[in-house]
XYZ file of C-alpha atoms in Angstrom:
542
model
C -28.105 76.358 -129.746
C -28.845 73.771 -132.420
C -30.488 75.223 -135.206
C -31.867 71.553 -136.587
C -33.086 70.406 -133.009
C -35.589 73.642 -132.794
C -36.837 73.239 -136.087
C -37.768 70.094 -135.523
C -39.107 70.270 -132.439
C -41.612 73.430 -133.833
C -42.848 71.155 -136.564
C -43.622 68.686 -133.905
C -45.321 71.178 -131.869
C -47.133 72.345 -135.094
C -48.117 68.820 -135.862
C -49.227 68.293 -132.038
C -51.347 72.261 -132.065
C -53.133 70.602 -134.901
C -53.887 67.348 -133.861
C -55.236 69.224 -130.265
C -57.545 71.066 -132.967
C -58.830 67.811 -134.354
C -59.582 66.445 -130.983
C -61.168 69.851 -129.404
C -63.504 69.452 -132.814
C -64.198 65.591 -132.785
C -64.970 66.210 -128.183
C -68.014 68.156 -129.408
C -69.724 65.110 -131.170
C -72.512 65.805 -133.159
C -72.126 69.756 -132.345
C -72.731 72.203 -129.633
C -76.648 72.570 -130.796
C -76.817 68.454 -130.322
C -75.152 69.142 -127.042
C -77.210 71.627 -125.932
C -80.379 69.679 -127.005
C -79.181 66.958 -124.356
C -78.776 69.106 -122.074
C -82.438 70.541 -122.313
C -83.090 66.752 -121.863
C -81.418 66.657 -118.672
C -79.080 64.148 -119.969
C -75.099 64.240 -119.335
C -73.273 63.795 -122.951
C -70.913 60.707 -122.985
C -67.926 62.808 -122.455
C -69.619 63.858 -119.199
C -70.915 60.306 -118.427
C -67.407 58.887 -118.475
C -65.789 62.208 -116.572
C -68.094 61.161 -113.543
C -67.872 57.743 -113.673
C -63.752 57.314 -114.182
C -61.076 57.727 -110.875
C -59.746 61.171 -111.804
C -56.501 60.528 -110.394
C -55.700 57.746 -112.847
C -54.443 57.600 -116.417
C -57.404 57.852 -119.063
C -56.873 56.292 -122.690
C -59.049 57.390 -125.427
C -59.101 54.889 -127.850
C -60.282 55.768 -131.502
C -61.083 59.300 -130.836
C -60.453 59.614 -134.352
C -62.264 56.736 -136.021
C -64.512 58.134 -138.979
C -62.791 61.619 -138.824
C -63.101 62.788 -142.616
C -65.976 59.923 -143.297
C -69.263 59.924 -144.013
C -69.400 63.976 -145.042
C -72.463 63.167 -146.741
C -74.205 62.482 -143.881
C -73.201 64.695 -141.920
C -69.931 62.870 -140.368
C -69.890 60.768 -137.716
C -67.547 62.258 -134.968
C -65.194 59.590 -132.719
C -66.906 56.850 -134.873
C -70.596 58.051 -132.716
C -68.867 56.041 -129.401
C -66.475 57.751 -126.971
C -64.215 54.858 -125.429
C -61.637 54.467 -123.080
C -59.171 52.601 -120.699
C -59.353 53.911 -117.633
C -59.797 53.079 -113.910
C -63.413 52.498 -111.637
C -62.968 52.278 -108.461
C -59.099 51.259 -108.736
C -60.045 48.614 -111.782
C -58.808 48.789 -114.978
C -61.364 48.887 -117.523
C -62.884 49.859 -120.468
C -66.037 52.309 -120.692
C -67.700 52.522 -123.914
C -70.230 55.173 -124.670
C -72.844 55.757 -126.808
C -72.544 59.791 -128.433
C -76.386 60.367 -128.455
C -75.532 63.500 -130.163
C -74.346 62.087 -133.395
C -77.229 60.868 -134.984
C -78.685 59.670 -132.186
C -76.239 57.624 -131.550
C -77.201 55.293 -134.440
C -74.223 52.698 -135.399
C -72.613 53.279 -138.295
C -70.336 51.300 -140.445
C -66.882 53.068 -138.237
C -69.425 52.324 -135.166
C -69.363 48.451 -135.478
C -65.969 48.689 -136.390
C -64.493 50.376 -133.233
C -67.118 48.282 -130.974
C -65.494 45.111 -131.925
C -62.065 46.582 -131.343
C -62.872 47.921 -127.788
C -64.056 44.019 -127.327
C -61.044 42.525 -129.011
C -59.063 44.213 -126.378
C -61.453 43.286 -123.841
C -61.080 39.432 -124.617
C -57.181 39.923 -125.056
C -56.766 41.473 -121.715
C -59.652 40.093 -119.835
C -59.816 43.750 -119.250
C -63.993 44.553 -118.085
C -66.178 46.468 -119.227
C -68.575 49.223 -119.025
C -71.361 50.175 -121.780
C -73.240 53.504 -121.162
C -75.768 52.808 -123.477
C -77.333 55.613 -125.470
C -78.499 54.265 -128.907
C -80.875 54.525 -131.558
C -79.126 51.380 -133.187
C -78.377 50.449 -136.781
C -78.298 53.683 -138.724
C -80.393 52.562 -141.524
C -79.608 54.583 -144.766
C -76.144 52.365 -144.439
C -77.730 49.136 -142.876
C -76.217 46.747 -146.077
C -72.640 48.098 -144.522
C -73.632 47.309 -140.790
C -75.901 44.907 -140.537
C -75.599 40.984 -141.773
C -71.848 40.088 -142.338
C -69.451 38.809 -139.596
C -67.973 41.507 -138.600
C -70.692 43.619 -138.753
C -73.705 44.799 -135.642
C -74.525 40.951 -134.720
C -70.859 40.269 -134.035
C -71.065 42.307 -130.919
C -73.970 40.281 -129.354
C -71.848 36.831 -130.105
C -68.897 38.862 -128.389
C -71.064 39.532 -125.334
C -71.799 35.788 -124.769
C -67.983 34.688 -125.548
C -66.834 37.500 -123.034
C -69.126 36.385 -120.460
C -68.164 32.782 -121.022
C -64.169 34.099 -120.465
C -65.549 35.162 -116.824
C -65.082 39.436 -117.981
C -67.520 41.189 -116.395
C -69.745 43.287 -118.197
C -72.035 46.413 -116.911
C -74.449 47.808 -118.969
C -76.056 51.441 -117.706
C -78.804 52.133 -119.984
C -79.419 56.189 -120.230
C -81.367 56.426 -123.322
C -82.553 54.669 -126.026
C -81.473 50.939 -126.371
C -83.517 50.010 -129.769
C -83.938 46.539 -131.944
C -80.768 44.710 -132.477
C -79.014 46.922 -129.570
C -81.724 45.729 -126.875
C -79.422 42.279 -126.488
C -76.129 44.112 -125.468
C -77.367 45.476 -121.875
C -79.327 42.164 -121.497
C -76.448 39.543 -122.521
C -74.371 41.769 -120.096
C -73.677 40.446 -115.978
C -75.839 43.669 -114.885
C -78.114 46.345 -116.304
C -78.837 49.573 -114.812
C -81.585 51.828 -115.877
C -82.665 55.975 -115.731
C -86.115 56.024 -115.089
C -88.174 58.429 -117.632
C -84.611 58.179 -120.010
C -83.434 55.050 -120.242
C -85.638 52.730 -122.509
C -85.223 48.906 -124.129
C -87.289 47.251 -126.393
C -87.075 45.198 -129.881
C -89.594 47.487 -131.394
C -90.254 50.825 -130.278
C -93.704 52.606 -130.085
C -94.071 53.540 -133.848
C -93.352 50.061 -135.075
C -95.238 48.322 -132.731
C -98.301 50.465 -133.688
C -97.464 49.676 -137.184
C -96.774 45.774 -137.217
C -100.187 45.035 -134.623
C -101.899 48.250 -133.854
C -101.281 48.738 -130.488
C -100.644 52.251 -129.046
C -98.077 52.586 -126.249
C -95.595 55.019 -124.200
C -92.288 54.465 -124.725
C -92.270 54.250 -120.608
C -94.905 51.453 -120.646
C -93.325 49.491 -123.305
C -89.436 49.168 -121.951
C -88.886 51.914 -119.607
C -86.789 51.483 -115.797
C -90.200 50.510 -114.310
C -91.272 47.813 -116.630
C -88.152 46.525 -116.811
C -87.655 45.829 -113.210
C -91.019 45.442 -111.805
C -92.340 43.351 -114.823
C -90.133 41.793 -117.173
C -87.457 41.375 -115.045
C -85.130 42.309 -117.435
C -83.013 45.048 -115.763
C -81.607 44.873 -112.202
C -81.949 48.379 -111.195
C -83.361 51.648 -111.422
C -82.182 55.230 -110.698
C -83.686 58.568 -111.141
C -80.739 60.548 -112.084
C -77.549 59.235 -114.174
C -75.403 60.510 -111.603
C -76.742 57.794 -108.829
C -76.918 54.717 -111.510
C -72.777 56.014 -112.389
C -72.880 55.488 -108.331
C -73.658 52.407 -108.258
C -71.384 51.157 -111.369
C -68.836 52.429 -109.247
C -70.018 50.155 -106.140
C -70.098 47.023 -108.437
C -66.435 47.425 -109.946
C -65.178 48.274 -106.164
C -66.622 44.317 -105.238
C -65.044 42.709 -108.520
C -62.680 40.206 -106.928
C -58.619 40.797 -107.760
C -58.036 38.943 -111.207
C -55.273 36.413 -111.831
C -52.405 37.958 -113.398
C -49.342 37.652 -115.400
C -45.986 36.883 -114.748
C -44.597 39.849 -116.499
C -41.978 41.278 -114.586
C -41.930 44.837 -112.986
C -39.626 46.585 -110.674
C -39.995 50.344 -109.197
C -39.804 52.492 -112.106
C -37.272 54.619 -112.697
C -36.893 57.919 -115.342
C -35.689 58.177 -118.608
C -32.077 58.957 -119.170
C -32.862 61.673 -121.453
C -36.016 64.757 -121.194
C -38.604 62.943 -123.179
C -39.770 66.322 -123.623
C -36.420 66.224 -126.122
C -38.533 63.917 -127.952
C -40.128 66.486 -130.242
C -36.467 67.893 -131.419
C -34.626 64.569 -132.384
C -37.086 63.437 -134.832
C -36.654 64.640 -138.108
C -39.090 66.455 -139.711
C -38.016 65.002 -143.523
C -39.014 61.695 -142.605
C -36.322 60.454 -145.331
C -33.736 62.048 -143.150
C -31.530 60.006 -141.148
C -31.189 60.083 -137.567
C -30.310 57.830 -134.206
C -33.175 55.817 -133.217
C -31.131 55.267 -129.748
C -32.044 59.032 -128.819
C -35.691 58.222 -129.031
C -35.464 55.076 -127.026
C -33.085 56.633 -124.296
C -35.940 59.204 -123.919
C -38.790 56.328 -123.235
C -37.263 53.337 -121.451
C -36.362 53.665 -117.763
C -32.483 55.531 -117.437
C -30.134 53.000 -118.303
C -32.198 50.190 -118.526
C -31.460 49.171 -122.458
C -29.442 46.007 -123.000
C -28.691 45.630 -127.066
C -29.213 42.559 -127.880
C -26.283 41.253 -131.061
C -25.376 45.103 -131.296
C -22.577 44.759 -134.221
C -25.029 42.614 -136.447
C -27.886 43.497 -138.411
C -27.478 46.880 -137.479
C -30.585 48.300 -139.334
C -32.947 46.902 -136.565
C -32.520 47.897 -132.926
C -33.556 45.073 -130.489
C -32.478 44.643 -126.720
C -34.040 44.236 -123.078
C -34.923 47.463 -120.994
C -38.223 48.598 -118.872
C -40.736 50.634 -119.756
C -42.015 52.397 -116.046
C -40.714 49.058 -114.317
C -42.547 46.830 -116.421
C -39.851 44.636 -118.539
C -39.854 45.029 -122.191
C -37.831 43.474 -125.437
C -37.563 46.733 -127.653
C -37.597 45.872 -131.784
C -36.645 49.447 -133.300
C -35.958 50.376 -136.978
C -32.858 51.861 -136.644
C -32.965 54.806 -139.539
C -28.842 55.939 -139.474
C -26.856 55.040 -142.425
C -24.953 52.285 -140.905
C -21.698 50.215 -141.988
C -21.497 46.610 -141.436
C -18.353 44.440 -140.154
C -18.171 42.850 -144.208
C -17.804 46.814 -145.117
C -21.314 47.144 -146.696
C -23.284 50.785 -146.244
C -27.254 50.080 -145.065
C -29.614 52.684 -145.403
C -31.415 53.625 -141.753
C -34.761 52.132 -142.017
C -34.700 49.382 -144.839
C -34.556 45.762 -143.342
C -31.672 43.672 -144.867
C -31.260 40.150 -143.927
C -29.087 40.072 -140.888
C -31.114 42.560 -139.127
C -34.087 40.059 -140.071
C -32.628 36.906 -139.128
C -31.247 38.818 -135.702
C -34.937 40.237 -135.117
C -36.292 37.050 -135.467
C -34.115 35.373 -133.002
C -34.980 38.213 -130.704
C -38.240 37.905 -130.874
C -38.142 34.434 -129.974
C -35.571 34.788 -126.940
C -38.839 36.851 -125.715
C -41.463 34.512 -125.880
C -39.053 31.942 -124.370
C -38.370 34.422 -121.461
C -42.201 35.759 -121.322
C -40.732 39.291 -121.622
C -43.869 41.529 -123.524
C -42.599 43.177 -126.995
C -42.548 46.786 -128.009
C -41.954 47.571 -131.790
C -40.787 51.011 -132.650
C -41.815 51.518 -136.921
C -40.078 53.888 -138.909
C -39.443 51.274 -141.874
C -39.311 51.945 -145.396
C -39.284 47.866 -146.382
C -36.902 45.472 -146.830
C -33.878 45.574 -149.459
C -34.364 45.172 -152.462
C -32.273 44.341 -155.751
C -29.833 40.969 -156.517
C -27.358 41.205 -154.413
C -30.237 40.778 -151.362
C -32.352 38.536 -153.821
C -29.750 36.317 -154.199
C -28.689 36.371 -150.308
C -32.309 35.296 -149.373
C -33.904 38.454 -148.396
C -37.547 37.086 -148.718
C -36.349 33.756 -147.319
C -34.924 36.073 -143.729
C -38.306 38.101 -143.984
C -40.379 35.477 -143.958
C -38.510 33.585 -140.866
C -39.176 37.673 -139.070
C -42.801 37.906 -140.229
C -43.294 34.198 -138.617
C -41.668 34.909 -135.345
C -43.753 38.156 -135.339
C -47.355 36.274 -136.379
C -46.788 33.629 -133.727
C -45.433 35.317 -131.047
C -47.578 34.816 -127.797
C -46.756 37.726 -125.359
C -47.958 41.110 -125.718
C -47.131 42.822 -128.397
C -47.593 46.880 -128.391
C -46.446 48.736 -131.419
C -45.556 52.520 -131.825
C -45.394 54.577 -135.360
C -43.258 56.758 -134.937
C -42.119 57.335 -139.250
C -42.733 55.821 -141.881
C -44.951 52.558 -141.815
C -44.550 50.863 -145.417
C -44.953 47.943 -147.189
C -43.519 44.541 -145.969
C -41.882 46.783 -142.936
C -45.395 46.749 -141.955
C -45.726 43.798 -141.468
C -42.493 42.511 -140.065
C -42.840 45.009 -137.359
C -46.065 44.406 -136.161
C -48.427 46.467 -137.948
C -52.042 46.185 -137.266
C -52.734 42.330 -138.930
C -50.154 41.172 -136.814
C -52.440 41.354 -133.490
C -50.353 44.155 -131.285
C -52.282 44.158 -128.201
C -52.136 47.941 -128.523
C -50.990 50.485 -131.672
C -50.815 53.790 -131.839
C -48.965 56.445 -134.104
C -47.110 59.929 -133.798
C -48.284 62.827 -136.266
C -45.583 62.127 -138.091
C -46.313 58.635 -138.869
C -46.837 57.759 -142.552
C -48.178 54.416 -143.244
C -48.386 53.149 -147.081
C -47.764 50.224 -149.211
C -44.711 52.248 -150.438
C -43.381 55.647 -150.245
C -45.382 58.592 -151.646
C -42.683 59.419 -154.260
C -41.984 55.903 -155.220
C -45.573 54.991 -155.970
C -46.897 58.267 -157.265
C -44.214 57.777 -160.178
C -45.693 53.766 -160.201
C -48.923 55.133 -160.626
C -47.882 57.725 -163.131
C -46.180 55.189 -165.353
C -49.184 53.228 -165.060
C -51.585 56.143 -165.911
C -49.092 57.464 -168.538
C -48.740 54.288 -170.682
C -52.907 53.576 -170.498
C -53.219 56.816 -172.279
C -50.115 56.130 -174.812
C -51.864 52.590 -175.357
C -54.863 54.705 -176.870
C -52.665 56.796 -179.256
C -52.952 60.031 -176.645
C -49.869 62.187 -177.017
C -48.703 63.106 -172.950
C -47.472 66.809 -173.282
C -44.689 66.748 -170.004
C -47.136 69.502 -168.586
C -50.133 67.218 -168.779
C -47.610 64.601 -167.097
C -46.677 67.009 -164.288
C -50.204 67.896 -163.123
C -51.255 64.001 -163.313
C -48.205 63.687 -160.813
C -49.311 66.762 -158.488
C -52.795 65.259 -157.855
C -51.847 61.529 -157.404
C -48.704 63.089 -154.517
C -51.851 64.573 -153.276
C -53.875 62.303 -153.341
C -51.508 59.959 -151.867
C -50.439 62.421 -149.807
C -53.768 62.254 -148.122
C -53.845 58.560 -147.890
C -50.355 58.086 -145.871
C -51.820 60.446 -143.138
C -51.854 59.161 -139.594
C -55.179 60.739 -139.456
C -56.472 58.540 -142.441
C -55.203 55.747 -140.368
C -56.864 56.265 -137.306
C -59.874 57.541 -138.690
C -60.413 53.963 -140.062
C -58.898 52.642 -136.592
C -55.534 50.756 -138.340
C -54.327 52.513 -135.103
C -56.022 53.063 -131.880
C -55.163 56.335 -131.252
C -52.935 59.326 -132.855
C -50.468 60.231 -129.702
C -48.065 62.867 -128.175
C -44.512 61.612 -128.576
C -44.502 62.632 -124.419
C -47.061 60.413 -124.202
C -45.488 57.120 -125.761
C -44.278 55.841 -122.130
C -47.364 56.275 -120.509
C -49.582 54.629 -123.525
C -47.264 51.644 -123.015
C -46.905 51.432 -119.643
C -50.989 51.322 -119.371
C -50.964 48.511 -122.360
C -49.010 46.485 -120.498
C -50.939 47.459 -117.420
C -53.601 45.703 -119.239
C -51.955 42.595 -120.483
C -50.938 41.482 -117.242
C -54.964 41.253 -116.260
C -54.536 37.781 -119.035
C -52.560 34.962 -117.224
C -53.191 32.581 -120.179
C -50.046 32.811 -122.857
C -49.954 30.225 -125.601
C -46.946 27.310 -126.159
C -44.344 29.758 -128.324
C -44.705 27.569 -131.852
C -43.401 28.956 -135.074
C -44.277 26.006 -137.575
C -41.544 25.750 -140.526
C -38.444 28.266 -140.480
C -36.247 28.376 -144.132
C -33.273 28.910 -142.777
């Protein structure tokens, strides 16, 4: 029996128990009294909506589940960001269905709202991946309209999406089950096809009480945008149901009559599995996330059974690159390697840090990729690069730059997985989320920070500490201790994966079991975009 590998894997299983908690909590939306309201409504909740209308016997994504978790407590919260979204399959198509929660707040958009819209449509456009708006919406929610409303990337963004979409040829189906109110009233409208509930399902610019303020005029709700007026009158919608279950029907019927897209040349063989019991995962990764380990036993427990080539395995031994498959689908692998390692000149490296051969061989790698069209997979648990004169003097920010360009202008897929520790520069050299990874999701234990919690609540202590001494305040080492404890907590806080996804710098917080899958679906959904760029870095110090 090993004594480390068990108490490992129980924090893992500790970390997973609670993350199931968060998720049970965030699948009620606004609250089983909101839920039961809709239900006295006769109206399916989202989560229902998307159970009916998704094939059950295919793998189901939830992206952002835990956008806004922890935000917005004074107003109540705003549960899975007030949309439930995933990738999924309709009638054998891969697709996104986005979903309007009517039971938080009415489904009124908040600031996380537009925010995880135009990320569900940013992988849209990358994939030419359709999709699927159940639509559900009081619109802006107005107390924080001067955070929603007028800048780029704010409510109107999603309209301009709709039209660039449509002009890409991705279909879009909008099934209207509620409210659909001001702003909102363009998305089912710009989209190919709208369905519509009669007696639920409503659209209009202005709805009863401010038409009857702006010009006086008393109407229904029915009579001003409901199913019948809509497609008897205006001509707006296409069609009409009397139940949700037979409009989810005939979503279904469209998606099975969607012609077969083009696809990409992304190569995939029969899939074969792992080497090693992912379900080992949970026991070889640490739970001191500044202890070392092999990052080779988490890879031999994701890519297909002997399927890893290492790519320049004697140099630059700190990063982990080489060929393998990922459930068929070919993959170059970039993976912090976090043992203490020795290299052929005799020189220790610390697992984790980036020094400048495993840069400059990273960079290379990356490149050999585009050149081969073989779709990327980064594997973070990075601390930064190396720091000090002997690496200053060697060109350590000369070798990170040449990474962080190969990684900026790299044209195939990229999909990246936090495992550890996400920090700093590492960030960025491995794909973290302003480098454009088609897909990124974390572990529990992920950490993600400009710098380590220890190394920056001591910079911020210093900091704090001399401000005071600068105003002739005497700092008894008591006083100094308890500014420490709440910044580590405070920090603490801060380097959580679930402060991470709740403000979507990942799409999703994941089982370690489920890393294969998660990857295997991304790529799923990259090969629905034929178009890849020319590979072009621009200037390379070297």
């Amino acid at each position: 029996m090993d004594i480390t590998f068990n108490q490992q894997e129980d924090t893992m299983k500790q970390a997973l128990a609670k993350l199931r908690r968060h998720l049970d909590e965030v699948s009620l939306g606004g609250g089983k009294k909101a839920i039961a309201k809709q239900k006295e409504r006769g109206k399916l909740t989202a989560r229902e909506r998307i159970a009916y209308l998704c094939d059950k016997t295919a793998p189901i994504i939830e992206i952002g589940q835990l956008a806004g978790f922890g935000m917005y407590e004074a107003e109540g919260g705003c549960p899975a960001g007030g949309t439930v979204a995933v990738m999924a399959y309709v009638s054998g198509r891969q697709c996104l269905v986005v979903a309007n929660d009517q039971t938080v707040k009415a489904g009124a958009w908040f600031p996380i709202t537009g925010k995880k819209n135009l990320r569900l449509q940013e992988i849209a456009m990358e994939n030419h991946l359709p999709v699927i708006y159940l639509v559900d919406s009081a619109g802006v929610y107005l107390p924080m309209q001067d955070e929603i409303f007028p800048d780029k990337e704010h409510f109107g963004r999603i309209f301009r999406n709709n039209a660039k979409m449509s002009a890409m040829g991705i279909t879009q189906i909008a099934a209207v089950m509620g409210a659909c109110v001001a702003g909102g009233a363009y998305l089912p409208i710009m989209s190919d096809e709208t369905l519509m509930v009669t007696g639920k399902g409503s659209i209009f610019l202005a709805g009863p009480y401010l038409v009857k303020a702006a010009i006086g005029e008393e109407v229904d709700a029915e009579t001003l945008g409901g199913a019948d007026t809509h497609t008897s009158i205006s001509g707006i919608a296409d069609y009409k149901f009397d139940t949700e279950e037979a409009c989810l029907d005939q979503v279904k019927r469209i998606m099975d009559k969607i012609g077969a897209p083009a696809k990409a040349s992304f190569d995939r063989i029969i899939p074969v599995a792992p080497g090693k019991n992912p379900e080992e995962l949970y026991g070889v990764f640490p739970s001191d996330g500044s202890k070392p380990y092999d990052m080779m036993e988490v890879i031999e427990r994701i890519v297909d059974g002997g399927s890893f080539d290492a790519f320049k395995s004697d140099y630059g031994q700190t990063i982990l690159c080489g060929y393998a498959r990922i459930d068929g689908w070919a993959v170059g692998i970039v993976a912090n390697q976090r043992k203490i390692v020795k290299s052929k000149k005799g020189e220790m490296q610390m697992g984790g840090v980036i020094y400048n051969d495993s840069a400059d061989k990273a960079a290379r790698f990356i490149q050999n990729c585009n050149q081969k069209t073989i779709p990327l997979v980064f594997l973070q648990d990075v601390t930064g690069f190396m720091v000090g004169s002997r690496s200053e003097h060697a060109g350590i920010i000369k070798d990170g730059a040449k990474l962080v360009n190969a990684v900026a202008n790299s044209v195939v897929p990229k999909i990246t997985i936090i495992i550890g520790n996400s920090y700093g520069a590492g960030n960025y050299a491995m794909c973290g989320k302003a480098y454009d990874p088609r897909f990124i999701y974390a572990w529990p234990s992920a950490k993600i920070a400009v710098m380590g919690g220890e190394q920056a609540a001591k910079t911020l202590l210093q900091i704090q500490v001399s401000a005071m001494k600068a105003q002739d305040k005497t700092v008894a080492p008591e006083e100094e201790k308890e500014l420490l404890d709440k910044i580590k907590a405070k920090y603490e806080i801060q380097t959580s994966p679930y402060y991470a996804a709740a403000r979507l710098w990942v799409d999703a917080i994941i089982d370690p079991m489920d890393t294969r899958k998660v990857i295997s679906e991304g790529l799923s959904a990259a090969s629905h975009n034929p178009e890849i760029a020319p590979f072009k870095t621009g200037v390379f110090q070297v």
